[in-house]
Tab-separated table of C-alpha atoms in Angstrom:
chain	number	residue	atom	x	y	z
A	23	MET	CA	86.277	19.753	-71.138
A	24	GLN	CA	87.593	22.223	-68.558
A	25	GLN	CA	86.745	25.753	-69.619
A	26	LYS	CA	89.549	28.259	-69.230
A	27	ILE	CA	90.265	31.965	-69.524
A	28	ILE	CA	93.679	32.799	-70.975
A	29	ILE	CA	95.392	35.796	-69.340
A	30	LEU	CA	98.244	37.144	-71.463
A	31	ASP	CA	100.897	38.701	-69.230
A	32	PHE	CA	102.510	41.903	-70.536
A	33	GLY	CA	104.593	42.291	-67.363
A	34	SER	CA	102.134	43.902	-64.959
A	35	GLN	CA	102.636	43.474	-61.214
A	36	THR	CA	98.903	42.754	-60.885
A	37	THR	CA	98.636	40.005	-63.513
A	38	GLN	CA	98.505	37.304	-60.833
A	39	LEU	CA	95.766	39.272	-59.122
A	40	ILE	CA	93.677	39.121	-62.316
A	41	GLY	CA	94.117	35.363	-62.243
A	42	ARG	CA	93.034	35.122	-58.633
A	43	ARG	CA	89.933	37.204	-59.304
A	44	VAL	CA	88.976	34.915	-62.179
A	45	ARG	CA	89.513	31.844	-59.995
A	46	GLU	CA	87.300	33.434	-57.323
A	47	LEU	CA	84.558	33.254	-59.944
A	48	ASP	CA	85.013	29.457	-59.911
A	49	THR	CA	86.558	29.614	-63.366
A	50	PHE	CA	89.870	28.076	-64.359
A	51	CYS	CA	92.466	30.358	-65.946
A	52	GLU	CA	96.013	30.180	-67.222
A	53	ILE	CA	98.507	33.042	-67.119
A	54	LEU	CA	100.847	32.911	-70.097
A	55	PRO	CA	103.536	35.224	-71.512
A	56	TYR	CA	102.045	37.786	-73.899
A	57	ASN	CA	103.447	35.943	-76.937
A	58	LYS	CA	102.456	32.395	-75.973
A	59	PHE	CA	98.754	32.277	-76.822
A	60	PRO	CA	97.758	28.590	-77.191
A	61	GLN	CA	96.545	27.838	-80.695
A	62	ASP	CA	93.563	25.522	-81.253
A	63	ASP	CA	92.835	24.906	-77.583
A	64	PRO	CA	89.159	23.852	-77.458
A	65	ASP	CA	88.862	24.719	-73.757
A	66	VAL	CA	89.514	28.474	-74.177
A	67	ILE	CA	86.392	30.601	-73.684
A	68	GLY	CA	87.920	34.080	-73.352
A	69	VAL	CA	91.105	36.143	-73.324
A	70	ILE	CA	92.304	38.927	-70.998
A	71	LEU	CA	95.267	41.207	-71.823
A	72	SER	CA	97.073	42.508	-68.721
A	73	GLY	CA	98.729	45.820	-67.961
A	74	SER	CA	102.420	46.499	-68.522
A	75	PRO	CA	105.222	48.740	-67.225
A	76	TYR	CA	105.793	49.874	-70.809
A	77	SER	CA	104.234	52.507	-73.032
A	78	VAL	CA	102.993	51.228	-76.400
A	79	HIS	CA	105.483	53.704	-77.927
A	80	ASP	CA	108.535	52.184	-76.216
A	81	LYS	CA	110.957	50.363	-78.461
A	82	GLU	CA	110.953	47.457	-75.969
A	83	ALA	CA	107.140	47.349	-75.614
A	84	PHE	CA	105.569	43.907	-75.772
A	85	LYS	CA	103.387	43.458	-78.841
A	86	VAL	CA	101.221	40.584	-79.959
A	87	ASP	CA	99.308	39.587	-83.093
A	88	LEU	CA	95.738	40.294	-82.011
A	89	SER	CA	94.282	38.312	-84.935
A	90	GLN	CA	95.138	35.123	-83.005
A	91	PHE	CA	92.140	35.694	-80.736
A	92	VAL	CA	90.205	38.890	-81.553
A	93	GLY	CA	87.045	37.860	-83.371
A	94	LYS	CA	87.469	34.257	-82.213
A	95	TYR	CA	86.935	34.674	-78.470
A	96	PRO	CA	85.602	37.400	-76.177
A	97	VAL	CA	88.557	39.676	-75.333
A	98	LEU	CA	89.097	42.124	-72.440
A	99	GLY	CA	92.052	44.527	-72.489
A	100	ILE	CA	93.144	46.045	-69.172
A	101	CYS	CA	95.239	49.258	-68.992
A	102	TYR	CA	98.173	48.592	-71.359
A	103	GLY	CA	96.032	45.869	-72.942
A	104	ALA	CA	93.366	48.482	-73.727
A	105	GLN	CA	95.933	50.928	-75.079
A	106	PHE	CA	97.659	48.322	-77.229
A	107	ILE	CA	94.356	47.181	-78.775
A	108	SER	CA	93.556	50.784	-79.695
A	109	PHE	CA	97.080	51.507	-80.925
A	110	ALA	CA	97.170	48.372	-83.097
A	111	ASN	CA	93.814	49.111	-84.709
A	112	GLY	CA	94.166	52.729	-85.814
A	113	GLY	CA	93.390	54.511	-82.557
A	114	LYS	CA	95.707	56.961	-80.813
A	115	VAL	CA	97.640	56.634	-77.568
A	116	GLU	CA	99.463	59.766	-76.421
A	117	GLN	CA	101.494	61.054	-73.523
A	118	THR	CA	99.450	63.558	-71.551
A	119	GLY	CA	102.307	65.073	-69.600
A	120	THR	CA	100.745	63.994	-66.313
A	121	ARG	CA	100.472	60.468	-65.018
A	122	GLU	CA	96.927	59.279	-64.328
A	123	TYR	CA	97.364	57.367	-61.114
A	124	GLY	CA	94.967	56.679	-58.256
A	125	ARG	CA	91.252	56.778	-57.632
A	126	ALA	CA	88.783	58.112	-60.194
A	127	ASN	CA	85.047	57.841	-60.754
A	128	LEU	CA	83.122	56.688	-63.804
A	129	GLU	CA	80.904	59.716	-64.418
A	130	GLN	CA	79.551	58.427	-67.717
A	131	ILE	CA	78.684	54.707	-68.023
A	132	ASP	CA	76.757	52.805	-70.703
A	133	LEU	CA	74.721	50.688	-68.320
A	134	GLU	CA	73.209	48.845	-71.280
A	135	ASN	CA	76.573	47.392	-72.180
A	136	PRO	CA	76.977	43.855	-70.767
A	137	LEU	CA	80.382	44.693	-69.282
A	138	PHE	CA	78.795	47.279	-66.970
A	139	LYS	CA	75.608	45.409	-66.063
A	140	GLY	CA	74.672	46.269	-62.471
A	141	PHE	CA	77.126	49.171	-62.157
A	142	GLU	CA	76.351	52.348	-60.268
A	143	LYS	CA	77.006	55.785	-61.713
A	144	GLY	CA	80.057	57.346	-60.106
A	145	SER	CA	81.560	53.911	-59.438
A	146	GLN	CA	85.164	54.230	-58.180
A	147	VAL	CA	88.012	52.823	-60.298
A	148	TRP	CA	91.806	52.729	-59.997
A	149	MET	CA	93.932	54.290	-62.728
A	150	SER	CA	97.658	53.624	-63.244
A	151	HIS	CA	99.062	54.798	-66.568
A	152	GLY	CA	101.283	57.505	-68.062
A	153	ASP	CA	99.800	57.445	-71.569
A	154	THR	CA	96.123	57.762	-72.381
A	155	ILE	CA	93.907	56.813	-75.317
A	156	THR	CA	92.923	59.935	-77.267
A	157	ALA	CA	91.164	58.154	-80.147
A	158	ILE	CA	89.685	54.674	-80.432
A	159	PRO	CA	89.442	52.411	-83.515
A	160	GLN	CA	86.658	53.187	-86.021
A	161	ASP	CA	84.642	50.085	-85.147
A	162	CYS	CA	84.684	50.952	-81.411
A	163	HIS	CA	82.588	53.210	-79.187
A	164	VAL	CA	83.131	54.641	-75.722
A	165	ILE	CA	81.232	52.935	-72.893
A	166	ALA	CA	82.657	54.724	-69.832
A	167	SER	CA	84.432	58.006	-69.012
A	168	THR	CA	85.868	59.784	-65.993
A	169	ALA	CA	86.312	63.532	-65.516
A	170	ASP	CA	89.848	63.309	-66.944
A	171	VAL	CA	89.749	60.191	-69.148
A	172	GLU	CA	87.275	60.228	-72.039
A	173	PHE	CA	87.995	56.669	-73.133
A	174	ALA	CA	88.072	54.987	-69.722
A	175	ALA	CA	86.365	52.026	-71.390
A	176	TYR	CA	85.374	51.166	-74.939
A	177	ALA	CA	83.887	48.270	-76.870
A	178	SER	CA	83.892	47.042	-80.456
A	179	SER	CA	80.743	47.028	-82.571
A	180	LYS	CA	82.201	44.321	-84.833
A	181	ASN	CA	83.840	41.832	-82.440
A	182	PRO	CA	83.259	40.664	-78.845
A	183	LEU	CA	85.964	42.994	-77.573
A	184	TRP	CA	86.061	45.272	-74.530
A	185	ALA	CA	88.831	47.422	-73.067
A	186	VAL	CA	89.261	49.442	-69.873
A	187	GLN	CA	92.079	51.828	-68.927
A	188	PHE	CA	91.575	51.157	-65.209
A	189	HIS	CA	92.374	48.050	-63.149
A	190	PRO	CA	89.248	46.029	-62.223
A	191	GLU	CA	91.376	43.435	-60.415
A	192	VAL	CA	92.522	45.735	-57.588
A	193	PHE	CA	90.657	46.385	-54.361
A	194	HIS	CA	90.361	50.122	-55.037
A	195	THR	CA	88.075	49.538	-58.031
A	196	SER	CA	84.884	49.149	-56.034
A	197	GLN	CA	82.914	47.134	-58.610
A	198	GLY	CA	85.888	45.489	-60.279
A	199	THR	CA	84.796	41.993	-59.294
A	200	LEU	CA	81.391	42.665	-60.843
A	201	LEU	CA	83.027	43.797	-64.098
A	202	LEU	CA	85.136	40.634	-64.250
A	203	LYS	CA	82.066	38.523	-63.435
A	204	ASN	CA	80.155	40.209	-66.247
A	205	PHE	CA	82.983	39.361	-68.635
A	206	VAL	CA	83.855	35.851	-67.437
A	207	VAL	CA	80.409	34.508	-66.569
A	208	ASP	CA	77.935	36.450	-68.727
A	209	ILE	CA	80.018	37.242	-71.803
A	210	CYS	CA	82.373	34.222	-71.915
A	211	LYS	CA	79.651	31.873	-70.584
A	212	SER	CA	81.716	30.220	-67.858
A	213	ARG	CA	79.905	27.318	-66.214
A	214	GLN	CA	81.766	28.141	-62.957
A	215	GLU	CA	82.797	24.562	-62.317
A	216	TRP	CA	86.239	25.259	-60.813
A	217	SER	CA	85.997	24.675	-57.037
A	218	PRO	CA	88.016	23.042	-54.240
A	219	ALA	CA	85.682	20.042	-54.295
A	220	SER	CA	85.988	19.549	-58.041
A	221	PHE	CA	89.758	20.078	-57.836
A	222	VAL	CA	90.171	17.409	-55.145
A	223	GLU	CA	87.989	14.942	-57.012
A	224	SER	CA	89.698	15.381	-60.379
A	225	THR	CA	93.226	15.611	-58.929
A	226	VAL	CA	92.908	12.442	-56.843
A	227	LYS	CA	91.610	10.639	-59.937
A	228	ASP	CA	94.503	11.972	-62.047
A	229	LEU	CA	97.105	11.100	-59.378
A	230	LYS	CA	95.863	7.535	-59.169
A	231	ALA	CA	96.154	7.210	-62.940
A	232	GLN	CA	99.551	8.959	-63.060
A	233	LEU	CA	101.228	7.189	-60.145
A	234	GLY	CA	99.550	3.797	-60.029
A	235	THR	CA	101.371	1.698	-57.425
A	236	ASP	CA	104.632	3.698	-57.660
A	237	ARG	CA	106.373	4.996	-54.525
A	238	VAL	CA	106.572	8.771	-54.054
A	239	VAL	CA	108.816	10.857	-51.770
A	240	LEU	CA	107.921	14.355	-50.589
A	241	GLY	CA	109.912	16.902	-48.596
A	242	LEU	CA	107.693	18.467	-45.934
A	243	SER	CA	108.333	21.919	-44.481
A	244	GLY	CA	105.424	22.217	-42.070
A	245	GLY	CA	103.933	24.940	-44.264
A	246	VAL	CA	100.511	24.907	-45.856
A	247	ASP	CA	101.635	24.123	-49.427
A	248	SER	CA	103.631	20.982	-48.695
A	249	SER	CA	101.094	19.866	-46.070
A	250	VAL	CA	98.135	20.125	-48.459
A	251	CYS	CA	100.194	18.439	-51.166
A	252	ALA	CA	100.977	15.534	-48.821
A	253	THR	CA	97.357	15.170	-47.713
A	254	LEU	CA	96.134	15.155	-51.314
A	255	LEU	CA	98.701	12.509	-52.313
A	256	ASN	CA	97.869	10.459	-49.238
A	257	LYS	CA	94.222	10.449	-50.309
A	258	ALA	CA	95.267	9.166	-53.737
A	259	ILE	CA	98.037	6.648	-53.005
A	260	GLY	CA	98.099	6.141	-49.224
A	261	LYS	CA	101.172	4.363	-47.867
A	262	ASN	CA	102.970	4.574	-51.205
A	263	LEU	CA	103.774	8.153	-50.165
A	264	THR	CA	106.767	8.705	-47.871
A	265	CYS	CA	107.228	12.201	-46.465
A	266	ILE	CA	110.530	13.509	-45.118
A	267	PHE	CA	110.521	16.338	-42.570
A	268	VAL	CA	113.972	17.764	-41.845
A	269	ASP	CA	114.585	19.685	-38.614
A	270	HIS	CA	117.501	22.052	-39.190
A	271	GLY	CA	117.282	23.296	-35.612
A	272	MET	CA	115.906	26.716	-36.515
A	273	LEU	CA	112.188	26.005	-36.495
A	274	ARG	CA	109.873	27.750	-34.052
A	275	LYS	CA	109.734	26.537	-30.451
A	276	ASN	CA	108.647	22.876	-30.228
A	277	GLU	CA	107.544	23.081	-33.867
A	278	PHE	CA	109.208	19.873	-35.007
A	279	GLN	CA	107.197	17.774	-32.573
A	280	LYS	CA	103.992	19.777	-33.068
A	281	VAL	CA	104.152	19.338	-36.828
A	282	MET	CA	105.033	15.635	-36.540
A	283	ASP	CA	102.016	15.146	-34.258
A	284	ALA	CA	99.785	17.029	-36.715
A	285	TYR	CA	100.979	14.865	-39.589
A	286	ALA	CA	100.413	11.705	-37.559
A	287	GLY	CA	96.853	12.898	-36.966
A	288	LEU	CA	96.428	13.146	-40.738
A	289	GLY	CA	97.578	9.554	-41.171
A	290	LEU	CA	100.677	10.507	-43.144
A	291	ASN	CA	103.731	8.298	-43.422
A	292	VAL	CA	106.404	10.757	-42.226
A	293	ILE	CA	110.098	10.297	-41.481
A	294	GLY	CA	111.340	12.983	-39.091
A	295	VAL	CA	115.046	13.767	-39.287
A	296	ASP	CA	116.824	15.794	-36.589
A	297	ALA	CA	119.781	17.197	-38.514
A	298	SER	CA	120.285	20.256	-36.305
A	299	GLU	CA	123.821	19.272	-35.295
A	300	LYS	CA	125.001	19.359	-38.917
A	301	PHE	CA	123.331	22.700	-39.637
A	302	PHE	CA	124.663	24.431	-36.506
A	303	LYS	CA	128.164	23.166	-37.203
A	304	ASP	CA	128.146	24.359	-40.818
A	305	LEU	CA	126.703	27.759	-39.824
A	306	GLU	CA	129.226	28.405	-37.091
A	307	GLY	CA	130.678	31.925	-37.384
A	308	VAL	CA	128.668	32.785	-40.535
A	309	SER	CA	126.939	36.198	-40.419
A	310	ASP	CA	126.315	37.026	-44.079
A	311	PRO	CA	122.595	36.474	-44.849
A	312	GLU	CA	123.169	35.070	-48.335
A	313	LYS	CA	125.817	32.645	-47.090
A	314	LYS	CA	123.480	31.477	-44.337
A	315	ARG	CA	120.740	30.786	-46.877
A	316	LYS	CA	123.083	28.899	-49.211
A	317	ILE	CA	124.505	26.737	-46.433
A	318	ILE	CA	121.036	25.833	-45.175
A	319	GLY	CA	119.806	25.106	-48.705
A	320	ARG	CA	122.834	22.920	-49.448
A	321	ASP	CA	122.574	21.028	-46.168
A	322	PHE	CA	118.852	20.477	-46.600
A	323	VAL	CA	119.390	18.894	-50.017
A	324	GLU	CA	122.160	16.659	-48.620
A	325	VAL	CA	120.023	15.473	-45.695
A	326	PHE	CA	116.932	15.008	-47.849
A	327	ASN	CA	118.891	13.078	-50.490
A	328	ALA	CA	120.418	10.781	-47.873
A	329	GLU	CA	116.963	9.863	-46.585
A	330	ALA	CA	115.335	9.674	-50.019
A	331	LYS	CA	118.005	7.251	-51.309
A	332	LYS	CA	116.967	4.795	-48.589
A	333	ILE	CA	113.627	4.449	-50.376
A	334	THR	CA	115.191	2.446	-53.177
A	335	ASP	CA	111.989	1.805	-55.143
A	336	ALA	CA	110.819	5.462	-55.205
A	337	LYS	CA	110.015	6.689	-58.723
A	338	TRP	CA	108.545	10.150	-58.052
A	339	LEU	CA	109.507	13.309	-56.199
A	340	ALA	CA	106.453	15.325	-55.120
A	341	GLN	CA	106.619	19.062	-54.469
A	342	GLY	CA	104.173	21.582	-53.073
A	343	THR	CA	104.892	23.970	-55.952
A	344	ILE	CA	101.976	26.349	-56.477
A	345	TYR	CA	100.950	28.377	-59.507
A	346	PRO	CA	102.663	31.703	-58.654
A	347	ASP	CA	105.965	29.791	-58.407
A	348	ARG	CA	105.564	28.598	-61.979
A	349	ILE	CA	104.213	31.647	-63.783
A	350	GLU	CA	106.704	33.034	-66.249
A	351	SER	CA	106.668	36.579	-64.927
A	352	LEU	CA	108.269	39.215	-67.136
A	353	SER	CA	110.590	41.733	-65.550
A	354	ILE	CA	110.231	45.407	-66.478
A	355	THR	CA	113.143	44.989	-68.896
A	356	GLY	CA	111.439	42.069	-70.610
A	357	MET	CA	114.702	40.139	-70.459
A	358	THR	CA	114.256	38.045	-67.346
A	359	ILE	CA	111.790	35.193	-66.984
A	360	LYS	CA	111.166	33.867	-63.471
A	361	SER	CA	110.980	30.094	-63.671
A	362	HIS	CA	109.322	27.930	-61.031
A	363	HIS	CA	111.400	26.744	-58.115
A	364	ASN	CA	112.567	23.159	-58.013
A	365	VAL	CA	114.324	20.892	-55.537
A	366	GLY	CA	117.849	20.883	-56.925
A	367	GLY	CA	120.755	18.583	-56.233
A	368	LEU	CA	118.984	15.230	-56.403
A	369	PRO	CA	121.392	12.495	-57.469
A	370	LYS	CA	120.944	11.588	-61.130
A	371	GLU	CA	120.939	7.875	-60.324
A	372	MET	CA	117.654	8.335	-58.442
A	373	LYS	CA	115.941	9.170	-61.729
A	374	LEU	CA	112.886	10.586	-59.974
A	375	GLN	CA	110.025	12.030	-61.985
A	376	LEU	CA	108.414	15.229	-60.737
A	377	CYS	CA	104.862	15.302	-59.373
A	378	GLU	CA	103.287	18.710	-58.540
A	379	PRO	CA	99.588	18.279	-57.632
A	380	LEU	CA	99.139	21.940	-56.618
A	381	LYS	CA	100.802	23.473	-59.656
A	382	TRP	CA	97.611	25.203	-60.834
A	383	LEU	CA	96.604	26.692	-57.466
A	384	PHE	CA	97.067	30.128	-55.921
A	385	LYS	CA	97.852	30.333	-52.190
A	386	ASP	CA	94.278	31.120	-51.142
A	387	GLU	CA	93.046	28.177	-53.241
A	388	VAL	CA	95.539	25.873	-51.517
A	389	ARG	CA	93.972	26.826	-48.189
A	390	ARG	CA	90.463	26.206	-49.568
A	391	VAL	CA	91.569	22.754	-50.720
A	392	GLY	CA	92.984	22.143	-47.229
A	393	TYR	CA	89.564	22.835	-45.743
A	394	GLN	CA	87.994	20.531	-48.326
A	395	LEU	CA	90.391	17.796	-47.154
A	396	ASN	CA	89.348	18.404	-43.506
A	397	MET	CA	92.860	19.350	-42.440
A	398	PRO	CA	93.417	21.036	-39.029
A	399	GLU	CA	92.616	24.734	-39.260
A	400	ARG	CA	95.794	25.754	-37.465
A	401	LEU	CA	97.868	23.996	-40.118
A	402	ILE	CA	95.889	25.560	-42.979
A	403	LYS	CA	96.049	29.094	-41.573
A	404	ARG	CA	99.737	28.928	-40.706
A	405	HIS	CA	101.606	32.100	-41.650
A	406	PRO	CA	104.342	31.858	-44.296
A	407	PHE	CA	107.654	30.911	-42.709
A	408	PRO	CA	111.070	31.217	-44.414
A	409	GLY	CA	112.779	28.001	-45.496
A	410	PRO	CA	115.975	28.888	-43.550
A	411	GLY	CA	113.743	29.425	-40.526
A	412	LEU	CA	114.925	31.574	-37.653
A	413	ALA	CA	118.419	31.754	-39.162
A	414	VAL	CA	117.312	34.734	-41.255
A	415	ARG	CA	115.602	36.300	-38.248
A	416	ILE	CA	118.816	36.389	-36.236
A	417	LEU	CA	121.042	39.267	-37.300
A	418	GLY	CA	124.606	37.997	-37.111
A	419	ASP	CA	125.989	34.508	-36.609
A	420	ILE	CA	123.915	31.571	-35.412
A	421	THR	CA	124.309	29.795	-32.075
A	422	ARG	CA	122.006	27.466	-30.181
A	423	GLU	CA	121.660	30.058	-27.420
A	424	LYS	CA	120.558	32.771	-29.859
A	425	VAL	CA	118.035	30.375	-31.380
A	426	ARG	CA	116.755	29.547	-27.894
A	427	ILE	CA	116.274	33.256	-27.095
A	428	LEU	CA	114.447	33.897	-30.354
A	429	GLN	CA	112.286	30.777	-30.071
A	430	ASP	CA	111.146	31.785	-26.582
A	431	ALA	CA	110.379	35.377	-27.578
A	432	ASP	CA	108.669	34.364	-30.822
A	433	ASP	CA	106.565	31.729	-29.056
A	434	ILE	CA	105.195	34.361	-26.666
A	435	TYR	CA	104.409	36.696	-29.579
A	436	ILE	CA	102.676	34.129	-31.799
A	437	GLU	CA	100.744	32.359	-29.032
A	438	ASN	CA	99.421	35.679	-27.727
A	439	MET	CA	98.385	36.509	-31.276
A	440	HIS	CA	96.384	33.267	-31.433
A	441	GLU	CA	94.748	34.018	-28.074
A	442	TYR	CA	93.857	37.671	-28.700
A	443	THR	CA	90.222	37.958	-29.808
A	444	MET	CA	89.242	40.634	-32.324
A	445	PRO	CA	85.794	42.345	-32.385
A	446	ASP	CA	84.559	39.924	-35.053
A	447	GLY	CA	85.352	36.962	-32.803
A	448	SER	CA	88.367	35.727	-34.763
A	449	SER	CA	91.944	35.702	-33.502
A	450	LEU	CA	94.422	38.485	-34.191
A	451	TYR	CA	96.603	35.850	-35.875
A	452	ASP	CA	93.967	35.439	-38.603
A	453	HIS	CA	94.015	39.195	-39.337
A	454	VAL	CA	97.733	39.165	-40.138
A	455	TRP	CA	99.400	37.794	-43.278
A	456	GLN	CA	102.718	37.073	-41.603
A	457	ALA	CA	104.227	37.692	-38.172
A	458	GLY	CA	107.559	36.894	-36.617
A	459	THR	CA	110.226	38.037	-34.204
A	460	VAL	CA	113.729	39.226	-35.104
A	461	LEU	CA	116.703	38.967	-32.735
A	462	LEU	CA	119.128	41.875	-33.075
A	463	SER	CA	122.001	39.788	-31.804
A	464	THR	CA	124.647	42.208	-33.106
A	465	ILE	CA	123.260	44.904	-30.781
A	466	ARG	CA	123.077	45.174	-26.995
A	467	SER	CA	121.002	47.754	-25.185
A	468	VAL	CA	121.137	49.011	-21.626
A	469	GLY	CA	118.265	48.189	-19.305
A	470	VAL	CA	117.360	48.036	-15.630
A	471	MET	CA	115.739	44.961	-14.105
A	472	GLY	CA	115.138	45.181	-10.364
A	473	ASP	CA	118.174	46.927	-8.928
A	474	GLU	CA	120.500	45.561	-11.581
A	475	ARG	CA	121.753	47.137	-14.760
A	476	THR	CA	121.382	44.843	-17.802
A	477	TYR	CA	123.169	44.802	-21.125
A	478	GLU	CA	121.191	42.438	-23.337
A	479	HIS	CA	119.668	42.083	-26.793
A	480	PRO	CA	116.640	43.847	-28.255
A	481	VAL	CA	114.070	41.969	-30.324
A	482	ALA	CA	111.904	43.448	-33.069
A	483	LEU	CA	108.357	42.273	-33.664
A	484	ARG	CA	107.198	42.169	-37.286
A	485	ALA	CA	103.613	41.799	-38.517
A	486	VAL	CA	102.300	42.649	-41.972
A	487	THR	CA	99.048	42.594	-43.871
A	488	SER	CA	99.135	41.548	-47.510
A	489	GLN	CA	97.321	39.633	-50.216
A	490	ASP	CA	100.229	37.968	-51.953
A	491	ALA	CA	103.443	39.238	-50.284
A	492	MET	CA	104.392	41.251	-53.388
A	493	THR	CA	103.502	44.328	-51.377
A	494	ALA	CA	102.775	44.520	-47.664
A	495	ASP	CA	101.816	47.077	-45.032
A	496	TRP	CA	102.732	46.918	-41.372
A	497	ALA	CA	99.867	45.631	-39.277
A	498	HIS	CA	98.296	48.097	-36.840
A	499	LEU	CA	98.277	45.804	-33.819
A	500	PRO	CA	96.205	46.763	-30.746
A	501	TYR	CA	98.182	48.661	-28.121
A	502	ASP	CA	97.001	46.460	-25.254
A	503	PHE	CA	98.190	43.378	-27.146
A	504	MET	CA	101.607	44.914	-27.808
A	505	ALA	CA	101.976	46.022	-24.182
A	506	LYS	CA	101.198	42.502	-22.923
A	507	VAL	CA	103.592	40.834	-25.367
A	508	SER	CA	106.423	43.268	-24.622
A	509	ASN	CA	106.036	42.851	-20.877
A	510	GLU	CA	105.887	39.066	-21.123
A	511	ILE	CA	108.947	38.767	-23.373
A	512	ILE	CA	111.120	41.028	-21.206
A	513	ASN	CA	110.038	39.292	-18.002
A	514	LYS	CA	110.291	35.701	-19.253
A	515	VAL	CA	113.002	35.560	-21.899
A	516	LYS	CA	116.504	35.652	-20.476
A	517	GLY	CA	118.765	37.651	-22.786
A	518	VAL	CA	116.174	40.230	-23.925
A	519	ASN	CA	115.628	43.612	-22.284
A	520	ARG	CA	113.973	45.652	-25.045
A	521	VAL	CA	111.108	45.046	-27.512
A	522	CYS	CA	110.613	47.128	-30.672
A	523	TYR	CA	107.951	47.049	-33.385
A	524	ASP	CA	108.806	47.299	-37.090
A	525	ILE	CA	106.516	49.788	-38.865
A	526	SER	CA	108.120	49.498	-42.310
A	527	SER	CA	106.048	48.635	-45.377
A	528	LYS	CA	107.088	46.643	-48.445
A	529	PRO	CA	108.367	48.354	-50.509
A	530	PRO	CA	110.812	49.815	-49.583
A	531	SER	CA	111.486	47.243	-46.849
A	532	THR	CA	111.131	43.487	-47.236
A	533	ILE	CA	108.993	41.355	-44.929
A	534	GLU	CA	111.981	39.414	-43.607
A	535	TRP	CA	114.981	41.333	-42.265
A	536	GLU	CA	117.487	39.116	-44.088
């Protein structure tokens, strides 16, 4: 039996963050649409209701039959979840005229209640709602209040049910992790058996049973997800795994060979395909970002298929799909469901079955599994890199010369980031979620080098901090680092005479420029 917490998603942007916090407590969880509660699942030990962009009074608001789980399992409602529980059970939820958003402090706390065990009076929480609860159900009692919110938290006297109008999953709620631990571990009685070691052990066992002696093909990208997936499969089935690594010519400088060497060190059976000529030819004269992406995606599938068909006895296609890719995430209209990505375009005659060993993992868990598998740290800590590669970091059309300029500039930037030591002894690279260089090839700027006037391209450096890439802030890089990188790029990279730094956050900007 694998214990699990069910998180019902009512469309909140932080639902995945709730899941990650639960996983950090070494407890397995599943995020499901609000109306897909699993009936008669013996592994369920508790239920969490997420927030939502809706008001409970909206015609489109998501509503669920609470009798499916209230009274049967411990239940925690968060924000909208708390308001919906109250609304559905005779309480009142009203518009206050002012939105309660931002930091607040719990001035009144029932420290005897198990949900708040170990809390400090005045503990900071994060509010984010337009409506507020003005009356709670008859069988409930208040267990926490702020200066402005009387029913910041309440609990039922009849059922194991708790509700909070703040977000314990976000960083700004100072004891949010403690609250979730109190619920998951103490109230739901989690045995905390979900760990990288247990995942590797059980997954390798399951893969051996699932795949037997069948041949499996896997498309490698050089990123952490596909690399961990390959290493896990290699541990389970060894040489029956064939990996295909396609070089479209727009990887980072010398990356194709570096990644191939890293994979060889892991003992993987990898076929490296240099298809750069095809990609450059098909991209010639194309400037539109969406067209560039589609051409690269189409060409990748064609090249991958051509190689995969050579493995005539292959029965499985493995993918490094991770949990956030698969979660059915509701849009704010409630009409759009985001399905998990898949490798499209495989010929039907191949009849490959899909194998996704990482499909239950979040990104940080993938990295923890990589460490458990003793993979090289540099491969595990690699920043996210777009599938189309440098093609979407070159504004305008793609040429080999532009790629060469960007590769050289980017290599200086990233390698200096690896070499720069922060006060805690780690590298600057490890303090950044994602970094990259953008070539503004549609622009030329005037410069002076020696006694000569230059008319060359500027590059923009991009570095962001983030937890999950849904939102991101520009990284405040040290000035001495930026000065060294700028000087080195301008002096060493022919074709560049100006270096800029992008200080835009997401939103409103995206991490990539295209």
